[in-house]
Amino acid sequence: MQDGLFALIRLDLIFEIFSGIIALIVTIYATRAYNLTGQKKLSDLSTGFLVLSAGMFGRVIGTLYFAIQYGVEGPSSTTILSIVTIAYGVSRIMAYLLFVIATRPARHQESLNNENMTGVSLLLATIIVDSNLEVIAIFVLVVVVIQAIINYFSSRSRLAFYVLLGFVLILLSHMMVAMTFTNPGMYLLSQVTQLLGFLSLLVMLVKAGRVE
Amino acid sequence: MSRKRAYRSKMRILADMMRAIQSEGEEGAGPTKILYAANLSHDRLTQYLDELVEKKLINVPNPESDNRIYLLTEKGREFLREFIRMERFSEAFGIEI
């Protein structure tokens, strides 16, 4: 049982490392785009992916260091693992909030800015009302997915489709994590789904980089 | 559903001008062609052309000629490729540059 748990943790961490690396590559790309154009939204996008990758690497390092070094069952490692999990959850919510800001539709900028601030305030209110980080992450990601859908249908571009697919898969992975309480088998599936989401973003990067 | 572009950043205007020059290939583009393709006023066109020449992104093979022709430099071609990459990346996320 213990061996199986460790194997599951290791596989989960490998998926997380790959996802983190892809998030870091998107960060580098968004930073390059920001440096070239000075578009503030690209800076928000870059910061979002940086926070996301930092959270992922933090979770990997934290889990490896405390759980594998000192064992999963010890009371101190359980507390530290809880702290790592909470920090990871908070970092993801911060990243998704930045995605909401970065990917908001550009039309009617001023009126939408006000609407968006209301949206962000509502999301922050949700954090206070509901402390379940996974539910909050799902709620924020739904907004990101809606914005990605709007962008895809207004541009009909294949690259926008990969971004939409990436965010949908990441959202699905959160939903699967939320279902882990009733079906523990969903945990590894959620990690695979998350990795697939980031791979979709990687495909977008490769295709965007192909210029004659 | 088409998207109206209310505001063009300076970087996009410069890229539009360079695209107009590139579309003419080895023959290069004259000011009128660039002006129409980039949708600029004459004053703005002169200002931005000077800036592009100064940054060595375009050059003028015959500066003394009455019919000035502009060509992309290697640095200009590389800049345009990078701009297109970043433009495609940004638009995938719905971010206009």
Tab-separated table of C-alpha atoms in Angstrom:
chain	number	residue	atom	x	y	z
A	1	MET	CA	0.000	0.000	0.000
A	2	GLN	CA	2.818	2.335	1.047
A	3	ASP	CA	4.816	1.490	-2.114
A	4	GLY	CA	1.734	2.100	-4.254
A	5	LEU	CA	1.198	5.483	-2.595
A	6	PHE	CA	4.828	6.496	-3.194
A	7	ALA	CA	4.614	5.354	-6.831
A	8	LEU	CA	1.466	7.454	-7.256
A	9	ILE	CA	3.166	10.479	-5.672
A	10	ARG	CA	6.225	10.115	-7.896
A	11	LEU	CA	4.176	9.771	-11.092
A	12	ASP	CA	2.059	12.740	-10.034
A	13	LEU	CA	5.212	14.776	-9.408
A	14	ILE	CA	6.688	13.875	-12.799
A	15	PHE	CA	3.497	15.130	-14.487
A	16	GLU	CA	3.651	18.264	-12.338
A	17	ILE	CA	7.290	18.920	-13.306
A	18	PHE	CA	6.436	18.694	-17.025
A	19	SER	CA	3.436	20.998	-16.556
A	20	GLY	CA	5.614	23.437	-14.597
A	21	ILE	CA	8.260	23.473	-17.331
A	22	ILE	CA	5.617	24.225	-19.981
A	23	ALA	CA	4.173	26.999	-17.780
A	24	LEU	CA	7.699	28.427	-17.514
A	25	ILE	CA	8.118	28.323	-21.319
A	26	VAL	CA	4.816	30.231	-21.708
A	27	THR	CA	6.134	32.753	-19.137
A	28	ILE	CA	9.281	33.298	-21.208
A	29	TYR	CA	7.240	33.708	-24.389
A	30	ALA	CA	4.811	36.168	-22.754
A	31	THR	CA	7.723	38.171	-21.294
A	32	ARG	CA	9.363	38.390	-24.735
A	33	ALA	CA	6.065	39.560	-26.209
A	34	TYR	CA	5.670	42.125	-23.414
A	35	ASN	CA	9.217	43.438	-23.902
A	36	LEU	CA	8.572	43.826	-27.624
A	37	THR	CA	5.134	45.437	-27.464
A	38	GLY	CA	4.737	46.936	-23.982
A	39	GLN	CA	1.197	45.482	-23.775
A	40	LYS	CA	0.301	45.352	-20.075
A	41	LYS	CA	-1.944	42.298	-20.480
A	42	LEU	CA	1.058	40.282	-21.644
A	43	SER	CA	2.826	41.219	-18.433
A	44	ASP	CA	-0.199	39.954	-16.454
A	45	LEU	CA	-0.198	36.743	-18.491
A	46	SER	CA	3.528	36.286	-17.915
A	47	THR	CA	3.168	36.858	-14.161
A	48	GLY	CA	0.231	34.426	-14.069
A	49	PHE	CA	2.195	31.602	-15.664
A	50	LEU	CA	5.230	32.417	-13.514
A	51	VAL	CA	3.146	32.164	-10.335
A	52	LEU	CA	1.619	28.923	-11.635
A	53	SER	CA	4.992	27.333	-12.402
A	54	ALA	CA	6.447	28.552	-9.083
A	55	GLY	CA	3.492	26.923	-7.283
A	56	MET	CA	4.005	23.676	-9.188
A	57	PHE	CA	7.742	23.509	-8.531
A	58	GLY	CA	7.129	24.527	-4.909
A	59	ARG	CA	4.711	21.640	-4.503
A	60	VAL	CA	7.114	19.173	-6.142
A	61	ILE	CA	10.064	20.291	-4.006
A	62	GLY	CA	7.937	20.454	-0.845
A	63	THR	CA	6.446	16.999	-1.384
A	64	LEU	CA	9.777	15.437	-2.301
A	65	TYR	CA	11.651	17.021	0.578
A	66	PHE	CA	9.157	16.490	3.363
A	67	ALA	CA	7.144	13.426	2.338
A	68	ILE	CA	9.844	11.266	0.796
A	69	GLN	CA	12.666	12.358	3.130
A	70	TYR	CA	10.733	12.107	6.382
A	71	GLY	CA	7.881	9.729	5.397
A	72	VAL	CA	4.217	10.354	4.680
A	73	GLU	CA	2.791	9.166	7.984
A	74	GLY	CA	4.629	11.446	10.425
A	75	PRO	CA	2.501	14.169	12.098
A	76	SER	CA	4.964	16.981	11.272
A	77	SER	CA	5.189	16.006	7.595
A	78	THR	CA	1.377	15.874	7.394
A	79	THR	CA	1.208	19.460	8.672
A	80	ILE	CA	3.931	20.589	6.274
A	81	LEU	CA	2.268	18.768	3.380
A	82	SER	CA	-0.971	20.587	4.229
A	83	ILE	CA	0.881	23.914	4.158
A	84	VAL	CA	2.465	23.021	0.806
A	85	THR	CA	-0.955	22.035	-0.592
A	86	ILE	CA	-2.593	25.259	0.619
A	87	ALA	CA	0.271	27.393	-0.766
A	88	TYR	CA	-0.035	25.549	-4.064
A	89	GLY	CA	-3.810	26.070	-4.180
A	90	VAL	CA	-3.486	29.788	-3.388
A	91	SER	CA	-0.761	30.265	-6.028
A	92	ARG	CA	-2.979	28.635	-8.658
A	93	ILE	CA	-5.938	30.860	-7.778
A	94	MET	CA	-3.682	33.937	-8.009
A	95	ALA	CA	-2.439	32.756	-11.404
A	96	TYR	CA	-5.980	32.149	-12.689
A	97	LEU	CA	-7.088	35.586	-11.480
A	98	LEU	CA	-4.230	37.068	-13.495
A	99	PHE	CA	-5.409	35.059	-16.521
A	100	VAL	CA	-8.914	36.518	-16.060
A	101	ILE	CA	-7.404	40.020	-16.147
A	102	ALA	CA	-5.016	39.269	-19.028
A	103	THR	CA	-7.511	37.557	-21.342
A	104	ARG	CA	-10.497	39.851	-20.810
A	105	PRO	CA	-12.042	40.909	-24.138
A	106	ALA	CA	-10.604	44.124	-25.572
A	107	ARG	CA	-13.779	45.662	-26.991
A	108	HIS	CA	-15.440	48.510	-25.083
A	109	GLN	CA	-12.360	48.566	-22.923
A	110	GLU	CA	-13.478	51.110	-20.337
A	111	SER	CA	-16.926	49.720	-19.580
A	112	LEU	CA	-15.532	46.193	-19.502
A	113	ASN	CA	-12.783	47.256	-17.140
A	114	ASN	CA	-15.434	48.239	-14.622
A	115	GLU	CA	-17.345	44.996	-15.194
A	116	ASN	CA	-14.160	43.058	-14.840
A	117	MET	CA	-13.250	44.717	-11.574
A	118	THR	CA	-16.711	43.779	-10.321
A	119	GLY	CA	-16.009	40.228	-11.473
A	120	VAL	CA	-12.673	40.132	-9.683
A	121	SER	CA	-14.276	41.554	-6.537
A	122	LEU	CA	-16.941	38.838	-6.697
A	123	LEU	CA	-14.241	36.208	-7.079
A	124	LEU	CA	-12.376	37.612	-4.091
A	125	ALA	CA	-15.638	37.613	-2.126
A	126	THR	CA	-16.028	33.933	-3.019
A	127	ILE	CA	-12.614	33.245	-1.487
A	128	ILE	CA	-13.820	34.742	1.792
A	129	VAL	CA	-17.163	32.929	1.696
A	130	ASP	CA	-15.899	29.516	0.538
A	131	SER	CA	-12.531	28.407	1.777
A	132	ASN	CA	-12.371	25.329	-0.430
A	133	LEU	CA	-9.461	26.213	-2.729
A	134	GLU	CA	-10.400	23.696	-5.393
A	135	VAL	CA	-13.912	25.140	-5.727
A	136	ILE	CA	-12.498	28.665	-5.987
A	137	ALA	CA	-9.978	27.548	-8.616
A	138	ILE	CA	-12.811	25.958	-10.623
A	139	PHE	CA	-14.913	29.111	-10.341
A	140	VAL	CA	-12.076	31.381	-11.532
A	141	LEU	CA	-11.093	28.983	-14.313
A	142	VAL	CA	-14.683	28.922	-15.588
A	143	VAL	CA	-14.320	32.693	-16.192
A	144	VAL	CA	-10.986	32.095	-17.994
A	145	VAL	CA	-12.592	29.369	-20.158
A	146	ILE	CA	-15.564	31.622	-21.011
A	147	GLN	CA	-13.150	34.349	-22.118
A	148	ALA	CA	-11.170	31.800	-24.159
A	149	ILE	CA	-14.443	30.662	-25.818
A	150	ILE	CA	-15.317	34.281	-26.681
A	151	ASN	CA	-11.821	34.773	-28.104
A	152	TYR	CA	-11.992	31.576	-30.144
A	153	PHE	CA	-15.376	32.394	-31.675
A	154	SER	CA	-14.327	35.957	-32.512
A	155	SER	CA	-11.003	34.934	-34.110
A	156	ARG	CA	-11.690	31.336	-35.247
A	157	SER	CA	-7.952	30.824	-35.091
A	158	ARG	CA	-6.390	27.414	-34.553
A	159	LEU	CA	-3.994	28.879	-31.989
A	160	ALA	CA	-6.918	30.292	-29.977
A	161	PHE	CA	-8.442	26.796	-30.100
A	162	TYR	CA	-5.314	25.276	-28.517
A	163	VAL	CA	-5.483	27.877	-25.732
A	164	LEU	CA	-9.189	27.122	-25.207
A	165	LEU	CA	-8.497	23.374	-25.179
A	166	GLY	CA	-5.632	23.899	-22.716
A	167	PHE	CA	-7.770	25.889	-20.271
A	168	VAL	CA	-10.716	23.449	-20.608
A	169	LEU	CA	-8.441	20.491	-19.782
A	170	ILE	CA	-6.941	22.336	-16.805
A	171	LEU	CA	-10.504	23.094	-15.618
A	172	LEU	CA	-11.434	19.419	-16.030
A	173	SER	CA	-8.392	18.415	-13.996
A	174	HIS	CA	-9.616	20.627	-11.128
A	175	MET	CA	-13.074	19.075	-11.349
A	176	MET	CA	-11.481	15.628	-11.153
A	177	VAL	CA	-9.486	16.661	-8.070
A	178	ALA	CA	-12.754	17.818	-6.492
A	179	MET	CA	-14.180	14.328	-7.211
A	180	THR	CA	-11.154	12.589	-5.646
A	181	PHE	CA	-12.957	12.623	-2.268
A	182	THR	CA	-15.552	10.184	-3.629
A	183	ASN	CA	-13.322	8.407	-6.169
A	184	PRO	CA	-9.583	8.352	-5.279
A	185	GLY	CA	-8.717	6.950	-8.738
A	186	MET	CA	-9.539	10.359	-10.187
A	187	TYR	CA	-6.385	11.858	-8.652
A	188	LEU	CA	-3.885	10.493	-11.171
A	189	LEU	CA	-6.346	11.054	-14.017
A	190	SER	CA	-6.597	14.708	-12.988
A	191	GLN	CA	-2.805	15.046	-13.191
A	192	VAL	CA	-2.775	13.471	-16.668
A	193	THR	CA	-5.560	15.835	-17.773
A	194	GLN	CA	-3.641	18.821	-16.411
A	195	LEU	CA	-0.521	17.736	-18.311
A	196	LEU	CA	-2.581	17.354	-21.501
A	197	GLY	CA	-3.859	20.903	-20.978
A	198	PHE	CA	-0.319	22.248	-20.738
A	199	LEU	CA	0.729	20.144	-23.752
A	200	SER	CA	-2.031	21.853	-25.723
A	201	LEU	CA	-0.479	25.217	-24.754
A	202	LEU	CA	2.924	23.866	-25.824
A	203	VAL	CA	1.529	22.882	-29.238
A	204	MET	CA	0.166	26.433	-29.559
A	205	LEU	CA	3.635	27.844	-28.767
A	206	VAL	CA	5.315	25.626	-31.353
A	207	LYS	CA	2.775	26.570	-34.028
A	208	ALA	CA	2.951	30.286	-33.149
A	209	GLY	CA	6.730	30.122	-33.455
A	210	ARG	CA	6.646	28.748	-37.005
A	211	VAL	CA	7.078	31.833	-39.174
A	212	GLU	CA	8.342	31.658	-42.743
B	1	MET	CA	-17.982	38.181	-36.092
B	2	SER	CA	-15.203	40.636	-36.883
B	3	ARG	CA	-13.211	42.556	-34.358
B	4	LYS	CA	-12.816	46.330	-34.660
B	5	ARG	CA	-9.335	47.566	-33.887
B	6	ALA	CA	-9.874	50.837	-32.051
B	7	TYR	CA	-6.263	51.579	-31.260
B	8	ARG	CA	-3.025	50.544	-32.919
B	9	SER	CA	0.113	50.574	-30.855
B	10	LYS	CA	3.186	52.254	-32.301
B	11	MET	CA	4.861	48.880	-32.556
B	12	ARG	CA	1.986	47.568	-34.660
B	13	ILE	CA	2.139	50.610	-36.963
B	14	LEU	CA	5.881	50.047	-37.476
B	15	ALA	CA	5.227	46.358	-38.154
B	16	ASP	CA	2.447	47.223	-40.643
B	17	MET	CA	4.870	49.534	-42.480
B	18	MET	CA	7.536	46.829	-42.562
B	19	ARG	CA	4.973	44.275	-43.802
B	20	ALA	CA	4.100	46.659	-46.659
B	21	ILE	CA	7.795	46.921	-47.566
B	22	GLN	CA	8.283	43.152	-47.314
B	23	SER	CA	5.272	42.469	-49.541
B	24	GLU	CA	7.067	44.260	-52.382
B	25	GLY	CA	10.014	41.857	-52.149
B	26	GLU	CA	13.436	42.749	-53.555
B	27	GLU	CA	12.086	45.770	-55.451
B	28	GLY	CA	11.194	47.568	-52.237
B	29	ALA	CA	8.257	49.886	-51.547
B	30	GLY	CA	7.779	53.584	-52.142
B	31	PRO	CA	6.312	55.985	-49.545
B	32	THR	CA	2.835	56.058	-51.136
B	33	LYS	CA	2.546	52.276	-51.034
B	34	ILE	CA	3.620	52.231	-47.378
B	35	LEU	CA	1.291	55.128	-46.524
B	36	TYR	CA	-1.777	53.348	-47.915
B	37	ALA	CA	-0.851	49.905	-46.593
B	38	ALA	CA	-0.190	51.182	-43.066
B	39	ASN	CA	-3.069	53.714	-43.184
B	40	LEU	CA	-1.027	56.703	-42.003
B	41	SER	CA	-0.952	60.463	-42.457
B	42	HIS	CA	1.994	61.883	-44.400
B	43	ASP	CA	3.558	63.464	-41.295
B	44	ARG	CA	3.355	60.252	-39.309
B	45	LEU	CA	4.739	58.285	-42.244
B	46	THR	CA	7.820	60.533	-42.515
B	47	GLN	CA	8.383	60.377	-38.757
B	48	TYR	CA	8.141	56.582	-38.587
B	49	LEU	CA	10.199	55.995	-41.751
B	50	ASP	CA	12.996	58.104	-40.259
B	51	GLU	CA	12.755	56.065	-37.068
B	52	LEU	CA	12.947	52.759	-38.944
B	53	VAL	CA	15.971	53.952	-40.944
B	54	GLU	CA	17.644	55.210	-37.769
B	55	LYS	CA	17.121	51.804	-36.097
B	56	LYS	CA	18.556	50.120	-39.228
B	57	LEU	CA	15.363	48.095	-39.722
B	58	ILE	CA	14.943	49.475	-43.250
B	59	ASN	CA	17.318	51.199	-45.658
B	60	VAL	CA	17.132	53.516	-48.653
B	61	PRO	CA	19.396	52.308	-51.494
B	62	ASN	CA	19.220	55.698	-53.328
B	63	PRO	CA	18.636	58.464	-50.763
B	64	GLU	CA	19.264	61.242	-53.336
B	65	SER	CA	16.634	59.944	-55.779
B	66	ASP	CA	13.249	61.659	-56.150
B	67	ASN	CA	11.517	58.274	-56.041
B	68	ARG	CA	12.756	56.897	-52.758
B	69	ILE	CA	12.460	53.150	-52.344
B	70	TYR	CA	12.635	51.445	-48.960
B	71	LEU	CA	13.978	47.931	-48.370
B	72	LEU	CA	13.983	45.720	-45.299
B	73	THR	CA	17.382	45.037	-43.780
B	74	GLU	CA	18.291	41.621	-42.326
B	75	LYS	CA	17.707	43.122	-38.860
B	76	GLY	CA	14.306	44.338	-40.070
B	77	ARG	CA	13.350	40.906	-41.414
B	78	GLU	CA	14.308	39.274	-38.112
B	79	PHE	CA	12.364	41.923	-36.159
B	80	LEU	CA	9.279	41.328	-38.311
B	81	ARG	CA	9.513	37.538	-37.850
B	82	GLU	CA	9.749	38.008	-34.079
B	83	PHE	CA	6.840	40.470	-34.109
B	84	ILE	CA	4.651	38.025	-36.073
B	85	ARG	CA	5.508	35.225	-33.602
B	86	MET	CA	4.547	37.431	-30.654
B	87	GLU	CA	1.440	38.709	-32.425
B	88	ARG	CA	0.221	35.147	-33.033
B	89	PHE	CA	1.002	34.171	-29.460
B	90	SER	CA	-0.827	37.210	-28.039
B	91	GLU	CA	-3.878	36.794	-30.251
B	92	ALA	CA	-4.174	33.135	-29.228
B	93	PHE	CA	-4.938	34.466	-25.729
B	94	GLY	CA	-7.174	37.231	-27.103
B	95	ILE	CA	-4.619	39.948	-26.391
B	96	GLU	CA	-4.313	42.610	-29.075
B	97	ILE	CA	-0.962	44.288	-29.517
